[in-house]
Short mmCIF file of C-alpha atoms in Angstrom, two decimals:
data_model
loop_
_atom_site.label_atom_id
_atom_site.label_comp_id
_atom_site.label_asym_id
_atom_site.label_seq_id
_atom_site.Cartn_x
_atom_site.Cartn_y
_atom_site.Cartn_z
CA MET A 1 -10.36 -36.64 23.52
CA HIS A 2 -11.01 -33.60 25.73
CA ARG A 3 -13.91 -31.20 25.94
CA VAL A 4 -12.98 -27.55 26.33
CA ASP A 5 -15.42 -24.92 27.59
CA LEU A 6 -14.19 -21.38 27.08
CA ILE A 7 -15.76 -18.33 28.70
CA VAL A 8 -14.61 -14.91 27.52
CA ARG A 9 -15.67 -11.85 29.49
CA PRO A 10 -14.73 -8.16 29.75
CA ARG A 11 -11.69 -7.39 31.87
CA THR A 12 -12.36 -5.84 35.27
CA GLY A 13 -12.39 -2.10 34.88
CA VAL A 14 -13.34 -2.15 31.19
CA ARG A 15 -16.79 -0.67 30.58
CA ASP A 16 -19.36 -3.31 29.66
CA PRO A 17 -22.23 -1.53 27.92
CA GLN A 18 -23.77 -4.90 26.94
CA GLY A 19 -24.03 -5.84 30.61
CA ASP A 20 -25.52 -2.44 31.42
CA ALA A 21 -28.08 -2.78 28.63
CA VAL A 22 -29.12 -6.28 29.71
CA GLU A 23 -29.45 -5.15 33.32
CA GLU A 24 -31.62 -2.25 32.22
CA ALA A 25 -33.84 -4.61 30.20
CA LEU A 26 -34.24 -6.97 33.16
CA ARG A 27 -35.13 -4.06 35.41
CA GLY A 28 -37.60 -2.96 32.76
CA ILE A 29 -39.55 -6.21 33.10
CA GLY A 30 -39.65 -5.98 36.85
CA TYR A 31 -36.43 -7.54 38.21
CA ASP A 32 -35.11 -4.64 40.22
CA ARG A 33 -33.05 -6.50 42.83
CA LEU A 34 -30.15 -7.49 40.62
CA LYS A 35 -26.69 -6.53 39.41
CA VAL A 36 -25.46 -7.86 36.06
CA HIS A 37 -21.69 -8.23 36.37
CA CYS A 38 -20.87 -8.84 32.74
CA VAL A 39 -21.96 -10.23 29.39
CA GLY A 40 -19.48 -12.46 27.61
CA ARG A 41 -19.15 -15.29 25.11
CA PHE A 42 -19.08 -19.06 25.38
CA LEU A 43 -17.39 -21.65 23.13
CA ARG A 44 -17.42 -25.43 23.52
CA MET A 45 -15.07 -27.60 21.46
CA ASP A 46 -13.58 -31.08 21.56
CA LEU A 47 -9.84 -31.53 21.05
CA ASP A 48 -8.46 -34.87 19.94
CA VAL A 49 -5.40 -34.87 22.22
CA PRO A 50 -4.36 -37.47 24.82
CA THR A 51 -3.81 -35.29 27.88
CA GLU A 52 -5.56 -32.46 29.69
CA ALA A 53 -2.28 -30.52 29.74
CA GLU A 54 -2.05 -30.67 25.95
CA ALA A 55 -5.71 -29.62 25.60
CA ARG A 56 -5.06 -26.64 27.89
CA ARG A 57 -1.89 -25.67 26.06
CA LEU A 58 -3.70 -25.66 22.71
CA ALA A 59 -6.75 -23.82 24.04
CA ASP A 60 -4.54 -21.17 25.69
CA GLU A 61 -2.70 -20.75 22.40
CA MET A 62 -5.99 -20.31 20.48
CA CYS A 63 -7.11 -17.69 23.00
CA LYS A 64 -3.89 -15.74 22.66
CA ARG A 65 -3.74 -15.96 18.87
CA LEU A 66 -7.38 -15.30 18.05
CA LEU A 67 -10.21 -15.87 20.48
CA VAL A 68 -9.45 -13.31 23.20
CA ASN A 69 -8.60 -9.65 22.78
CA PRO A 70 -6.31 -9.00 25.75
CA ASN A 71 -6.95 -5.26 25.54
CA LEU A 72 -10.56 -5.78 26.56
CA GLU A 73 -11.13 -9.35 27.62
CA THR A 74 -10.08 -12.14 29.94
CA TYR A 75 -11.01 -15.83 29.85
CA ASP A 76 -11.50 -19.07 31.76
CA LEU A 77 -11.12 -22.64 30.50
CA LYS A 78 -12.83 -25.72 31.81
CA ILE A 79 -11.39 -28.97 30.47
CA GLU A 80 -12.89 -32.40 30.85
CA SER A 81 -11.67 -35.79 29.61
CA LEU A 82 -14.17 -37.54 27.36
CA GLY A 83 -12.43 -40.88 27.94
CA MET B 1 1.35 -0.15 -11.06
CA SER B 2 -0.57 -0.45 -14.31
CA ALA B 3 -0.09 2.12 -17.04
CA GLY B 4 -2.43 5.08 -16.76
CA ARG B 5 -4.53 5.48 -13.68
CA PRO B 6 -3.23 4.16 -10.34
CA VAL B 7 -5.07 1.11 -9.05
CA ALA B 8 -7.20 0.99 -5.92
CA THR B 9 -8.43 -2.35 -4.60
CA VAL B 10 -11.58 -2.79 -2.53
CA VAL B 11 -11.40 -6.05 -0.56
CA VAL B 12 -14.83 -7.68 -0.36
CA PHE B 13 -15.56 -9.89 2.65
CA PRO B 14 -18.64 -12.05 3.17
CA GLY B 15 -20.96 -9.49 4.77
CA SER B 16 -19.37 -6.30 3.40
CA ASN B 17 -21.97 -3.72 2.45
CA GLY B 18 -19.96 -0.54 1.88
CA ASP B 19 -17.86 -1.98 -0.93
CA ARG B 20 -19.71 -0.25 -3.75
CA ASP B 21 -19.67 3.14 -2.01
CA LEU B 22 -15.92 2.83 -1.58
CA PHE B 23 -15.43 1.66 -5.18
CA GLU B 24 -17.38 4.64 -6.54
CA THR B 25 -15.42 7.08 -4.40
CA PHE B 26 -12.04 5.72 -5.51
CA GLU B 27 -13.18 6.00 -9.14
CA ARG B 28 -14.53 9.48 -8.57
CA VAL B 29 -11.15 10.89 -7.52
CA GLY B 30 -9.29 9.21 -10.40
CA PHE B 31 -8.26 5.71 -9.34
CA SER B 32 -8.88 2.67 -11.48
CA CYS B 33 -10.75 0.58 -8.93
CA ARG B 34 -11.33 -3.15 -8.69
CA TYR B 35 -13.04 -5.49 -6.28
CA HIS B 36 -10.99 -8.26 -4.71
CA PRO B 37 -12.34 -11.31 -2.83
CA SER B 38 -10.92 -11.50 0.68
CA ASP B 39 -10.05 -15.20 0.43
CA ARG B 40 -7.35 -14.58 -2.20
CA PRO B 41 -3.91 -13.03 -1.67
CA LEU B 42 -3.54 -9.45 -2.92
CA SER B 43 -2.23 -9.16 -6.45
CA GLY B 44 0.45 -6.63 -5.55
CA ASP B 45 -0.15 -3.92 -8.14
CA SER B 46 -2.43 -1.68 -6.08
CA ALA B 47 -1.38 1.70 -4.82
CA VAL B 48 -4.23 1.73 -2.31
CA VAL B 49 -6.19 -1.05 -0.61
CA GLY B 50 -9.55 -0.29 0.98
CA LEU B 51 -11.40 -2.40 3.54
CA PRO B 52 -15.07 -1.42 3.35
CA GLY B 53 -17.78 -1.07 5.95
CA GLY B 54 -20.32 -3.77 6.69
CA PHE B 55 -20.66 -6.79 8.91
CA SER B 56 -17.96 -9.19 7.75
CA TYR B 57 -18.83 -12.75 8.79
CA GLY B 58 -21.88 -11.34 10.56
CA ASP B 59 -19.62 -9.82 13.25
CA TYR B 60 -19.43 -13.34 14.70
CA TRP B 61 -17.46 -13.68 17.96
CA ARG B 62 -15.84 -10.19 17.71
CA ALA B 63 -16.39 -7.64 14.96
CA GLY B 64 -13.60 -7.95 12.40
CA MET B 65 -11.93 -10.96 14.03
CA LEU B 66 -12.73 -13.57 11.40
CA ALA B 67 -12.04 -11.18 8.53
CA SER B 68 -8.66 -10.31 10.05
CA GLN B 69 -7.53 -13.86 9.25
CA ALA B 70 -8.35 -13.61 5.52
CA PRO B 71 -5.48 -14.07 3.00
CA ALA B 72 -6.00 -10.58 1.54
CA VAL B 73 -5.57 -9.06 5.02
CA ALA B 74 -2.51 -11.18 5.72
CA ASP B 75 -0.88 -9.51 2.70
CA LEU B 76 -1.46 -5.97 3.98
CA PRO B 77 1.80 -5.63 6.00
CA ARG B 78 3.80 -6.39 2.85
CA HIS B 79 1.69 -3.88 0.88
CA VAL B 80 2.39 -1.19 3.50
CA GLU B 81 6.08 -2.06 3.68
CA GLN B 82 6.31 -1.50 -0.06
CA GLY B 83 4.85 1.98 0.34
CA GLY B 84 1.20 1.17 -0.32
CA LEU B 85 -1.70 2.95 1.36
CA VAL B 86 -4.53 1.32 3.30
CA ILE B 87 -7.88 2.68 4.43
CA GLY B 88 -10.26 0.70 6.64
CA ILE B 89 -13.68 2.22 7.13
CA CYS B 90 -16.00 1.23 10.00
CA ASN B 91 -15.90 -2.59 9.86
CA GLY B 92 -12.69 -2.15 7.85
CA PHE B 93 -11.23 -0.19 10.81
CA GLN B 94 -12.28 -3.04 13.11
CA ILE B 95 -10.51 -5.51 10.81
CA LEU B 96 -7.28 -3.44 10.81
CA VAL B 97 -7.30 -3.37 14.61
CA GLU B 98 -8.01 -7.09 14.88
CA ALA B 99 -5.21 -7.80 12.39
CA GLY B 100 -2.78 -5.75 14.48
CA LEU B 101 -2.13 -3.15 11.77
CA LEU B 102 -3.48 -0.54 14.16
CA PRO B 103 -3.16 -0.64 17.95
CA GLY B 104 -5.87 -0.95 20.58
CA ALA B 105 -9.39 -2.30 20.22
CA LEU B 106 -12.87 -1.31 19.12
CA SER B 107 -15.74 -2.34 21.33
CA TYR B 108 -19.44 -1.77 21.94
CA ASN B 109 -20.62 1.83 21.84
CA ASP B 110 -20.97 3.45 25.23
CA PRO B 111 -23.79 4.17 25.78
CA PRO B 112 -24.74 0.98 23.95
CA GLY B 113 -26.62 0.84 20.69
CA PHE B 114 -26.24 1.06 16.94
CA ARG B 115 -26.15 4.73 15.92
CA HIS B 116 -26.49 6.17 12.44
CA ARG B 117 -26.55 9.91 11.89
CA TRP B 118 -24.53 12.79 10.49
CA LEU B 119 -21.67 13.97 12.68
CA THR B 120 -19.31 16.90 12.81
CA LEU B 121 -15.64 15.99 13.09
CA LYS B 122 -12.58 18.12 13.58
CA VAL B 123 -9.25 17.68 11.81
CA GLN B 124 -6.42 17.86 14.30
CA SER B 125 -2.65 17.77 14.15
CA ALA B 126 -1.19 14.26 13.83
CA CYS B 127 1.80 12.52 12.29
CA PRO B 128 2.30 13.20 8.56
CA SER B 129 -0.05 11.11 6.44
CA PRO B 130 -0.79 11.07 2.72
CA TRP B 131 -4.49 10.73 3.63
CA PHE B 132 -4.50 14.07 5.44
CA ALA B 133 -1.89 15.90 3.35
CA ALA B 134 -4.47 18.41 2.08
CA ALA B 135 -6.55 18.74 5.25
CA ALA B 136 -6.33 21.96 7.24
CA ILE B 137 -5.94 21.60 11.01
CA GLY B 138 -9.10 22.78 12.73
CA ASP B 139 -11.37 22.15 9.74
CA ARG B 140 -14.78 20.72 10.50
CA TRP B 141 -15.98 17.82 8.35
CA ARG B 142 -19.50 16.47 8.07
CA LEU B 143 -19.54 12.66 7.80
CA PRO B 144 -22.16 10.01 8.58
CA MET B 145 -21.70 7.33 11.22
CA ALA B 146 -23.38 3.90 11.20
CA HIS B 147 -21.99 1.53 13.81
CA GLY B 148 -22.61 -0.28 17.08
CA GLU B 149 -18.99 -1.12 17.91
CA GLY B 150 -16.95 2.01 17.40
CA ASN B 151 -15.77 2.63 20.93
CA TYR B 152 -11.99 2.97 20.57
CA PHE B 153 -9.96 1.73 23.52
CA HIS B 154 -6.27 1.45 24.30
CA PRO B 155 -5.17 -0.14 27.58
CA ASP B 156 -2.38 2.44 28.01
CA GLY B 157 -4.70 5.41 27.62
CA ALA B 158 -4.67 8.48 25.40
CA GLN B 159 -0.91 8.88 25.62
CA ALA B 160 -0.47 5.65 23.62
CA ILE B 161 -2.18 7.18 20.57
CA GLN B 162 -0.81 10.70 20.81
CA GLY B 163 -0.08 12.07 17.35
CA ARG B 164 -1.96 9.22 15.68
CA VAL B 165 -5.48 10.68 15.81
CA PRO B 166 -6.09 12.95 12.82
CA LEU B 167 -9.86 13.22 13.27
CA VAL B 168 -11.91 13.67 16.45
CA TYR B 169 -15.63 13.76 17.19
CA ASP B 170 -17.07 17.15 18.10
CA GLN B 171 -19.58 15.27 20.25
CA ASN B 172 -18.36 11.79 21.10
CA PRO B 173 -21.12 9.34 20.06
CA ASN B 174 -19.57 6.06 21.25
CA GLY B 175 -17.25 6.58 24.22
CA SER B 176 -14.02 6.48 22.20
CA LEU B 177 -10.80 7.29 24.01
CA ALA B 178 -9.62 10.85 23.29
CA ASP B 179 -12.73 11.37 21.07
CA ALA B 180 -10.81 9.43 18.39
CA ALA B 181 -12.79 8.95 15.18
CA ALA B 182 -9.76 7.85 13.14
CA LEU B 183 -6.34 6.39 13.77
CA LEU B 184 -3.06 6.25 11.82
CA ASP B 185 -0.24 3.73 12.09
CA ALA B 186 3.35 4.86 12.62
CA THR B 187 3.95 5.25 8.87
CA GLY B 188 0.85 7.42 8.36
CA ARG B 189 -0.07 5.20 5.40
CA VAL B 190 -2.58 3.00 7.23
CA LEU B 191 -5.78 4.81 8.20
CA GLY B 192 -8.71 3.44 10.14
CA VAL B 193 -11.78 5.65 10.28
CA MET B 194 -15.05 4.88 12.03
CA PRO B 195 -17.45 7.34 10.32
CA HIS B 196 -17.94 6.99 6.56
CA PRO B 197 -15.93 9.40 4.35
CA GLU B 198 -16.97 7.37 1.27
CA ARG B 199 -20.62 8.17 2.04
CA ALA B 200 -19.77 11.87 2.13
CA SER B 201 -18.40 12.05 -1.39
CA ASP B 202 -21.16 14.03 -3.09
CA PRO B 203 -22.40 17.43 -1.87
CA ASP B 204 -25.79 16.69 -3.46
CA LEU B 205 -26.15 13.75 -1.05
CA GLY B 206 -25.36 15.63 2.14
CA SER B 207 -21.61 16.28 2.13
CA GLY B 208 -18.52 16.07 -0.04
CA ASP B 209 -16.10 16.41 2.87
CA GLY B 210 -14.98 12.78 2.75
CA LEU B 211 -13.54 13.29 -0.73
CA GLN B 212 -10.62 15.21 0.76
CA LEU B 213 -9.08 11.98 2.05
CA PHE B 214 -9.35 10.20 -1.26
CA ARG B 215 -8.16 13.17 -3.32
CA ALA B 216 -5.14 13.54 -1.06
CA ALA B 217 -4.34 9.82 -1.39
CA PHE B 218 -4.65 10.07 -5.17
CA ALA B 219 -2.33 13.09 -5.28
CA ALA B 220 0.23 11.28 -3.09
CA VAL B 221 0.17 8.17 -5.25
CA ARG B 222 0.48 10.23 -8.44
CA ARG B 223 3.41 12.14 -6.98
CA ASP B 224 5.20 8.93 -5.97
CA ALA B 225 4.69 7.49 -9.45
CA LEU B 226 6.43 10.40 -11.18
#
């Protein structure tokens, strides 16, 4: 069993109005020394597969087929064995 | 096609809210319209399939992503191959893009925020399409918008959608590439449109300009059936 943490975020160079809006809100409540780099999405799932390589292969496939829009987004995977 | 009036199908997703507006508009121009649940394959006798506005699956993860996997949407390429027409409005446009029936992506409005107001749009020259067969280049249409994720993007820039944008914003409300308010596929039969033509189908309620699309589609379907 492997735990997969997926982070999806806007590609560099793609406008991120969510990030801009959150930064503006934080500034509005007094945090003026900050720069929000991006706002993204997070997904945690467990995959019942024996190896980390297989977990990564499946997670990459899910990202390509459904979870990530390559026109706008990029992603990172963190994979951990649950023993 | 059934005897008599040509059939239009409105696919209803969990979270659709423009389905009735679209149904009424199809009926108004002469189609025999029916609702169709998104979790069932299309029945195959429709001349036109419409994907309505709304918030399918609550816009979870990415607007239109979950709906793009529905059985009724999976049947759309076959429907188009057989000569059928498709219109996706607002969330329906997002679903068509997510399903790969139209290129590019739709993302958060820039500047951010949900916007709903009347807009002026301009008809411009694009590839031949039954939806725009009766529209005059340069005409101004008045349609309402109501969306937070209508910012059209294509990684290869405006050149990638040249000749595919039949309708542009007079004043771009969402940051869309090339002021694109609508997009056609290569056949001209699949139309995604971000403002709401079905909510501009009665002059007494603000505008009847949206009817032009539906009347043109009806005329094209009738002509093909002869």
